[in-house]
Amino acid sequence: MDAISILITGSIIIVFSFIVVALTRYGKEYNERLAREKQSLLDFVRQSGWRIEHPENGDIEWVILSENWQIKFDTDRSSDSSTPKLIFESAIPAKLWHRFAVLSEHGYKMMMHPMFKRLSSGIEKFARFAGMKDAQLQLNEVIEILNRNHSTEIGSTQTQKMVLIAESADAIYQLKNSDFMRQFQSAFSSEKVRMHENNTRVAWLNGGLEIQMYVSKPTQQEVKRIAELGQYLMASGFGNPEAKRTLGA
């Protein structure tokens, strides 16, 4: 082997070794960071007086439980196009005339289009056929609220503007003139996902309150923000505790 070949081979080995060392170090640091974040989340849950469970099967990695609400991390790993998300849920339904939802500007425009309204009955039939009872009921309620034409821009994620819709002008006024808009922006300003942009991010309907935040590896801060937003709404007077249902019923 001549000197040039030796030099080239040696350079390749050095570069390859550097890449292996760099990747090993990065992997170690990444795993250590995930471990710290997991411990931080566990400490936060314990200090807040909540409890956390880890289901053995399915896409739900963990569930944080409080008296009237829960937060679950849905990894969505069984899906072909996985989109992990945090979901805050409460079984307390909205009061009469206080139902509302937050959806993307794109989703709002799509659902307000006459073509969508003509197709919505077909979507409901498909949902019933597929056994998607909850999806069908939520769709019906969101369409009812949209038909009342009470809406306002509320904030934005990193990729899209968000629109608040409500079934009454009074509900819009109360939400706009409260701390809701700041709480919403604090929770969602870092969200980067564009997929599922037609899904509601916040929906307080007859079936209860649901907040969805799309994150791949939820941190203690992200859990804290979605919990604060959910707890704020539950203290807002928009819910009807007397008609509380059981989560998952």
Short mmCIF file of C-alpha atoms in Angstrom, two decimals, residues 44-148:
data_model
loop_
_atom_site.label_atom_id
_atom_site.label_comp_id
_atom_site.label_asym_id
_atom_site.label_seq_id
_atom_site.Cartn_x
_atom_site.Cartn_y
_atom_site.Cartn_z
CA PHE A 44 -43.79 17.44 39.93
CA VAL A 45 -46.70 14.99 40.04
CA ARG A 46 -45.88 13.93 43.62
CA GLN A 47 -45.41 17.52 44.83
CA SER A 48 -48.75 18.50 43.25
CA GLY A 49 -50.59 15.81 45.21
CA TRP A 50 -51.55 13.78 42.13
CA ARG A 51 -50.75 10.20 41.25
CA ILE A 52 -49.42 8.61 38.07
CA GLU A 53 -50.21 5.22 36.53
CA HIS A 54 -48.50 3.34 33.68
CA PRO A 55 -50.91 1.12 31.68
CA GLU A 56 -49.36 -2.19 30.64
CA ASN A 57 -50.86 -2.26 27.14
CA GLY A 58 -51.89 0.16 24.41
CA ASP A 59 -50.60 3.53 23.23
CA ILE A 60 -51.07 5.35 26.55
CA GLU A 61 -47.66 5.54 28.25
CA TRP A 62 -48.86 7.12 31.49
CA VAL A 63 -51.89 8.78 33.10
CA ILE A 64 -51.79 11.51 35.76
CA LEU A 65 -54.89 11.38 37.95
CA SER A 66 -56.53 14.03 40.11
CA GLU A 67 -59.99 14.16 41.68
CA ASN A 68 -61.93 15.64 38.75
CA TRP A 69 -59.53 15.33 35.82
CA GLN A 70 -56.71 13.35 34.25
CA ILE A 71 -53.81 13.95 31.87
CA LYS A 72 -52.64 11.12 29.65
CA PHE A 73 -49.73 10.82 27.23
CA ASP A 74 -50.90 9.08 24.06
CA THR A 75 -47.81 7.91 22.14
CA ASP A 76 -50.00 6.95 19.14
CA ARG A 77 -47.28 4.38 18.32
CA SER A 78 -49.75 1.91 16.78
CA SER A 79 -50.61 4.44 14.06
CA ASP A 80 -48.89 4.43 10.66
CA SER A 81 -48.43 8.20 11.01
CA SER A 82 -47.83 8.50 14.75
CA THR A 83 -48.59 11.89 16.32
CA PRO A 84 -48.01 11.79 20.10
CA LYS A 85 -50.07 14.11 22.28
CA LEU A 86 -50.93 15.14 25.81
CA ILE A 87 -54.64 15.00 26.59
CA PHE A 88 -56.30 16.75 29.55
CA GLU A 89 -59.76 15.32 30.27
CA SER A 90 -62.57 16.04 32.68
CA ALA A 91 -65.96 14.32 32.69
CA ILE A 92 -67.72 17.52 33.85
CA PRO A 93 -69.89 18.75 30.94
CA ALA A 94 -70.25 22.37 29.91
CA LYS A 95 -73.12 24.44 31.26
CA LEU A 96 -76.03 25.30 29.01
CA TRP A 97 -74.96 27.95 26.44
CA HIS A 98 -71.34 27.67 27.57
CA ARG A 99 -70.07 25.08 25.10
CA PHE A 100 -67.01 26.17 23.15
CA ALA A 101 -64.03 24.87 21.18
CA VAL A 102 -60.68 26.06 19.85
CA LEU A 103 -59.56 24.89 16.42
CA SER A 104 -57.07 25.98 13.79
CA GLU A 105 -57.91 28.79 11.38
CA HIS A 106 -57.57 26.30 8.52
CA GLY A 107 -59.95 23.86 10.21
CA TYR A 108 -62.41 26.67 10.95
CA LYS A 109 -62.50 27.79 7.33
CA MET A 110 -62.85 24.22 6.10
CA MET A 111 -65.75 23.43 8.44
CA MET A 112 -67.51 26.69 7.55
CA HIS A 113 -67.33 25.89 3.84
CA PRO A 114 -70.73 24.94 2.32
CA MET A 115 -69.18 21.77 0.84
CA PHE A 116 -68.20 20.52 4.31
CA LYS A 117 -71.71 21.10 5.62
CA ARG A 118 -73.10 19.03 2.74
CA LEU A 119 -70.61 16.25 3.46
CA SER A 120 -71.01 16.30 7.25
CA SER A 121 -73.97 13.90 7.21
CA GLY A 122 -71.81 11.38 5.35
CA ILE A 123 -69.02 11.84 7.91
CA GLU A 124 -71.51 11.15 10.71
CA LYS A 125 -72.71 7.97 8.98
CA PHE A 126 -69.12 6.78 8.58
CA ALA A 127 -68.40 7.53 12.25
CA ARG A 128 -71.44 5.47 13.29
CA PHE A 129 -70.44 2.62 10.97
CA ALA A 130 -66.91 2.60 12.39
CA GLY A 131 -68.22 2.62 15.95
CA MET A 132 -66.75 6.10 16.59
CA LYS A 133 -69.57 7.25 18.87
CA ASP A 134 -67.56 9.94 20.66
CA ALA A 135 -66.12 11.33 17.42
CA GLN A 136 -69.60 11.52 15.92
CA LEU A 137 -71.07 13.28 18.96
CA GLN A 138 -68.20 15.78 19.11
CA LEU A 139 -68.50 16.53 15.40
CA ASN A 140 -72.24 17.17 15.76
CA GLU A 141 -71.68 19.56 18.66
CA VAL A 142 -68.87 21.47 16.96
CA ILE A 143 -71.07 21.92 13.86
CA GLU A 144 -73.93 23.16 16.09
CA ILE A 145 -71.60 25.72 17.68
CA LEU A 146 -70.20 26.82 14.30
CA ASN A 147 -73.74 27.43 13.02
CA ARG A 148 -74.24 30.04 15.75
#
